[in-house]
Short mmCIF file of C-alpha atoms in Angstrom, two decimals:
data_model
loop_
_atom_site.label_atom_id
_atom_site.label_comp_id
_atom_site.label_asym_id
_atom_site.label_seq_id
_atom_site.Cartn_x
_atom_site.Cartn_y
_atom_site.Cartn_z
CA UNK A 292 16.60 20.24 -22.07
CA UNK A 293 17.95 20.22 -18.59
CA UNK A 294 19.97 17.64 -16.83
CA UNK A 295 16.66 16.59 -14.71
CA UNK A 296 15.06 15.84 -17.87
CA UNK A 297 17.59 14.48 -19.39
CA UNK A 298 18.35 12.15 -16.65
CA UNK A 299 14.72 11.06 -16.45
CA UNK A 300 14.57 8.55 -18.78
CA UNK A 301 17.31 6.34 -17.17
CA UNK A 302 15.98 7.13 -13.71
CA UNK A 303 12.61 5.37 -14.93
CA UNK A 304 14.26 2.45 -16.17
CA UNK A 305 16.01 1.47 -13.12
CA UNK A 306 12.65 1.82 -11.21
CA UNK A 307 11.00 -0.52 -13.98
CA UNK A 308 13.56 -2.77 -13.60
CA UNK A 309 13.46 -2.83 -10.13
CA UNK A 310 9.71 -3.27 -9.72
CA UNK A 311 9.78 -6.03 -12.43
CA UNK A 312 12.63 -7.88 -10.22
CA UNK A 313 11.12 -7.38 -6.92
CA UNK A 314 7.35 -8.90 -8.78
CA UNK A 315 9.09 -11.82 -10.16
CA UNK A 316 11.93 -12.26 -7.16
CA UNK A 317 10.92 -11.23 -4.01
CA UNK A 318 12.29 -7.56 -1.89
CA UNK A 319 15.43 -9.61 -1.15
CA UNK A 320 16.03 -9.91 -4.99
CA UNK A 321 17.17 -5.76 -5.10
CA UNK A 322 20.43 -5.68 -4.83
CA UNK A 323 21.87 -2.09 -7.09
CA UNK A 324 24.13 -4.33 -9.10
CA UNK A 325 21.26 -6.61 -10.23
CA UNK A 326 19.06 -3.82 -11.03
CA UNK A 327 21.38 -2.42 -12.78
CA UNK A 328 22.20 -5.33 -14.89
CA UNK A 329 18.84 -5.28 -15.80
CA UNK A 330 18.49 -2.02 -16.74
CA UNK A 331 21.30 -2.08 -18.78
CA UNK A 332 23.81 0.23 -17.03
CA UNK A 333 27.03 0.07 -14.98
CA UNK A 334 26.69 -0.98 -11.44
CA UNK A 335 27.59 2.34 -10.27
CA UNK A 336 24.89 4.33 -13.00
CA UNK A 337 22.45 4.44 -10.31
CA UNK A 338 24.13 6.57 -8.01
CA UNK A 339 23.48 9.04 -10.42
CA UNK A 340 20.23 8.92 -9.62
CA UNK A 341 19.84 7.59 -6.42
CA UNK A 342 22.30 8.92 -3.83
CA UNK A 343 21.64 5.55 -1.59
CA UNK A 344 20.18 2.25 -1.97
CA UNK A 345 17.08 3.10 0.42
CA UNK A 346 16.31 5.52 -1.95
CA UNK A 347 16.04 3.39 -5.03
CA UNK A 348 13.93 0.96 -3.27
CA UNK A 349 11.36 3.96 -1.85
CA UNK A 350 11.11 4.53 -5.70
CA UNK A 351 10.65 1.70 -6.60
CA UNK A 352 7.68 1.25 -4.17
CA UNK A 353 6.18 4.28 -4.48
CA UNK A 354 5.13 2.47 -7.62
CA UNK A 355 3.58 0.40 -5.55
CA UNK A 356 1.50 2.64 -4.16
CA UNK A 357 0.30 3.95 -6.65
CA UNK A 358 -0.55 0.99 -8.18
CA UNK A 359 -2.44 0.34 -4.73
CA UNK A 360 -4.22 3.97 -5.63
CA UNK A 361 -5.38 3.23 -8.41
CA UNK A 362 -6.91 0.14 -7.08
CA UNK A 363 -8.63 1.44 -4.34
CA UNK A 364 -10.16 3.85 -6.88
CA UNK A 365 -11.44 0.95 -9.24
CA UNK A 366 -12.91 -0.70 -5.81
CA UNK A 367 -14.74 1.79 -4.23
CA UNK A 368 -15.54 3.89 -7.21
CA UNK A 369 -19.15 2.07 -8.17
CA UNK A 370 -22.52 2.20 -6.24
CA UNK A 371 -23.10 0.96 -2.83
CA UNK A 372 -22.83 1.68 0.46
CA UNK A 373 -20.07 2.65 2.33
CA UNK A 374 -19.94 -0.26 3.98
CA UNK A 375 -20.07 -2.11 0.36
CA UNK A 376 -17.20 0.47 -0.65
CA UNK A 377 -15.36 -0.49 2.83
CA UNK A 378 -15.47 -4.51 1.90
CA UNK A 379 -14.20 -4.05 -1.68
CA UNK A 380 -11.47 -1.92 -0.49
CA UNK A 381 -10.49 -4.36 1.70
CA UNK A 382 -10.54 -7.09 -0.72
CA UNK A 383 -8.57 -4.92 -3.24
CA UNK A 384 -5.61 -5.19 -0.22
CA UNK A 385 -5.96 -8.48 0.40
CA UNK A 386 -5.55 -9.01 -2.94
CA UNK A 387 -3.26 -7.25 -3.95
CA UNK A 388 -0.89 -8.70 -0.94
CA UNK A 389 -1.69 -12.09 -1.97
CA UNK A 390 -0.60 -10.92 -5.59
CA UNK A 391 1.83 -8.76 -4.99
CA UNK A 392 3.86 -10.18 -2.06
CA UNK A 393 7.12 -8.96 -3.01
CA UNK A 394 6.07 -5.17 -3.73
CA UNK A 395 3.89 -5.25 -0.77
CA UNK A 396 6.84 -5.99 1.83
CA UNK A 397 8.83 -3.79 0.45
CA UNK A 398 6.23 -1.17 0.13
CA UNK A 399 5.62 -1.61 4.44
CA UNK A 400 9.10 -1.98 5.46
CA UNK A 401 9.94 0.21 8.11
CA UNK A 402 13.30 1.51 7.67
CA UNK A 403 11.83 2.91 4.31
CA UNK A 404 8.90 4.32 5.52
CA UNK A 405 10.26 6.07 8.51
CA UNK A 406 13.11 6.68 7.09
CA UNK A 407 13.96 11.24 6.74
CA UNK A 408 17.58 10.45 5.28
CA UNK A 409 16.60 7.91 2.07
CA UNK A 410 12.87 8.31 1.22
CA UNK A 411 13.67 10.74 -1.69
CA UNK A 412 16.83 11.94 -3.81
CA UNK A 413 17.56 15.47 -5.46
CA UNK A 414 16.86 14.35 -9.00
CA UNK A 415 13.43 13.18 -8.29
CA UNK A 416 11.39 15.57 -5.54
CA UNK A 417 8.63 14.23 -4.02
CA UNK A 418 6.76 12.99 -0.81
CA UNK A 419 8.71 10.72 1.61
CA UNK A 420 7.27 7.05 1.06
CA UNK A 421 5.42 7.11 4.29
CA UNK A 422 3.25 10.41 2.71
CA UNK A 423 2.01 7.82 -0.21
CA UNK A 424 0.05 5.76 1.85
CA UNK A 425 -1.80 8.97 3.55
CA UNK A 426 -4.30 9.24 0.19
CA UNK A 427 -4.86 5.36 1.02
CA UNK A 428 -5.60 5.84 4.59
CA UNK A 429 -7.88 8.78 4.27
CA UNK A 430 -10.08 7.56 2.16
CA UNK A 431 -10.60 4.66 4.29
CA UNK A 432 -11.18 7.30 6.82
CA UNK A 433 -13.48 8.52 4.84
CA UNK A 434 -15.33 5.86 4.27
CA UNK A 435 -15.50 4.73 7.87
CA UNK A 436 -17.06 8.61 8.42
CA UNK A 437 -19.91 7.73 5.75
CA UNK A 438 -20.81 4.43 7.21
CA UNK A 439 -20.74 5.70 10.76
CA UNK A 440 -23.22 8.51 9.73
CA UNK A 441 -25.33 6.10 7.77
CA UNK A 442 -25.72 4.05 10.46
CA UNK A 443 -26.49 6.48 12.93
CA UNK A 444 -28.87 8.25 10.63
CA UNK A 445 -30.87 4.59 10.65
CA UNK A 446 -29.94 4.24 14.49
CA UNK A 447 -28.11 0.94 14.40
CA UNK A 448 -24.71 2.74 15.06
CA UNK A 449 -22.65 3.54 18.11
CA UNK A 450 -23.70 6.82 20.32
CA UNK A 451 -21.18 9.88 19.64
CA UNK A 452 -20.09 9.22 22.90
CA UNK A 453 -19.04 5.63 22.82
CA UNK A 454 -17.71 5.78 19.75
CA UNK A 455 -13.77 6.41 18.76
CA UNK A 456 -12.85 9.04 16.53
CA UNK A 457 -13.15 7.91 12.57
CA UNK A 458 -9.55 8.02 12.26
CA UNK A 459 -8.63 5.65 14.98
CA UNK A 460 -11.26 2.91 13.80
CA UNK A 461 -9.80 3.33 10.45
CA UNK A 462 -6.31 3.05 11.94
CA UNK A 463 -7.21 -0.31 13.62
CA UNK A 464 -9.10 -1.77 10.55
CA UNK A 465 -6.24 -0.96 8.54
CA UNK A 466 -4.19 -2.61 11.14
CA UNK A 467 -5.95 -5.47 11.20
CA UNK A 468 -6.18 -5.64 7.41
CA UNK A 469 -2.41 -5.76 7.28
CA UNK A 470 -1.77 -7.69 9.81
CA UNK A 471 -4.47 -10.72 8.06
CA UNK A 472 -2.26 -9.72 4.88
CA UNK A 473 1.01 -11.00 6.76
CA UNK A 474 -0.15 -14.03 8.31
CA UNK A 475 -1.86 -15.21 5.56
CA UNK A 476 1.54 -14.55 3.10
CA UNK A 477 3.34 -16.32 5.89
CA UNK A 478 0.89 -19.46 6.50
CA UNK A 479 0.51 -18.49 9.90
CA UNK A 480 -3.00 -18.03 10.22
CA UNK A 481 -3.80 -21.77 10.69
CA UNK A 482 -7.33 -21.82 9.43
CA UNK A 483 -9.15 -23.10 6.57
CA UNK A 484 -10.68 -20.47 5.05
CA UNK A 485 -11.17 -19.32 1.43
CA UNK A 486 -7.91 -18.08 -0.81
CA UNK A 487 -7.65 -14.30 -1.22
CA UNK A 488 -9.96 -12.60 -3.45
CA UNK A 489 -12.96 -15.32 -3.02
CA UNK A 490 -15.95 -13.70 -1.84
CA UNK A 491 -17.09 -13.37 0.56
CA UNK A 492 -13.88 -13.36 2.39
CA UNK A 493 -14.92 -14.05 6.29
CA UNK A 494 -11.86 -12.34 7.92
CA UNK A 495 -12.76 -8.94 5.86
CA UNK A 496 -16.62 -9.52 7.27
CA UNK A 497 -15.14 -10.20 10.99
CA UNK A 498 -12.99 -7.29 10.86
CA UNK A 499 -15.55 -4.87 9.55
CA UNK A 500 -18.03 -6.25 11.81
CA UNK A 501 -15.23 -6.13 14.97
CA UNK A 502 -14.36 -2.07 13.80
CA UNK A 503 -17.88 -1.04 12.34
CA UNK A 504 -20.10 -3.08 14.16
CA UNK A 505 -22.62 -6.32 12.69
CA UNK A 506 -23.82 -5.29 9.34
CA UNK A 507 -26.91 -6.71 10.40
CA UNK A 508 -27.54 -5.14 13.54
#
């Protein structure tokens, strides 16, 4: 066995025990030390691993995204339309941000998703944590693409012309998605509307309707 391999198993355990501290503490909670208390190991046994303390924490959310994944899959993966498939995917974020707050800061913070020097380490090759959300986002592109030709095809839906490019609908849903995510984690919003995963939410119908156009229509 090799020393990647062997070094594996330890590697996981520090990312388990930082995703179980960040899910029942909060991203301020990962401090190496206390990860490594809870994995078991000497306060310096993650540098082993993890040549800097960004990277640990873009391991420990790529879990995050991939739990996301695998979420988005589950939502979107039944009958419907794609604008059915867009509102469940939607409400699989929301949820899992109201859920999930912890993970799901960490998973958006910017120095670790723009980050070229600390996304990855040697031990572990991979994408750079901003590449895991690129599965997420193109499928929403995707979707977006399906519902724009459906609606065309039934001519309720914006002209070629007047219409933005799939992608950069998709990138302001998604921004607007997040940014509902934020406020509502936050208590800024200031509204009284139903808690995350009721349905129907109103903010995911007034956000498709803003980037898709009425349902209705």
């Amino acid at each position: 066995m090799d020393q990647a391999h062997q070094a594996s198993p330890l590697r996981e355990r520090l990312i388990d025990a930082g995703v179980d501290l960040v899910l029942a503490e909060g991203s301020a909670s990962l401090g190496l030390r206390e990860i490594a208390r809870r994995a078991g190991v000497s306060h310096g046994a993650p540098r082993r691993y993890f040549p800097t303390h960004h990277a640990l924490l873009s391991a420990i959310a790529r879990r995050g995204f991939t739990e996301l994944a695998a979420r988005f899959t589950t939502a979107t993966e039944g009958s419907g339309t794609p604008r059915d498939q867009l509102r469940s995917l939607a409400d699989a974020f929301l949820d899992y941000a109201a859920v999930y707050g912890g993970m799901f800061e960490l998973m958006f913070r910017h120095d670790l998703l723009d980050s070229e020097v600390h996304a990855s380490d040697a031990d572990a090759p991979g994408p750079r944590l901003r590449e895991a959300t690129l599965p997420l986002f193109a499928r929403l592109v995707e979707l977006v693409t399906e519902d724009r030709a459906q609606r065309t095809e039934h001519g309720t839906g914006p002209s070629d012309d007047s219409a933005p490019p799939p992608v950069l609908t998709a990138a302001a849903l998604w921004t607007n998605l997040h940014g509902i995510a934020v406020l509502r984690a936050n208590g800024s919003l200031g509204l009284a509307l139903p808690e995350a995963g009721e349905a129907p939410d109103p903010l995911v119908t007034a956000a498709l309707d803003a980037h898709l156009g009425r349902a209705d229509a």
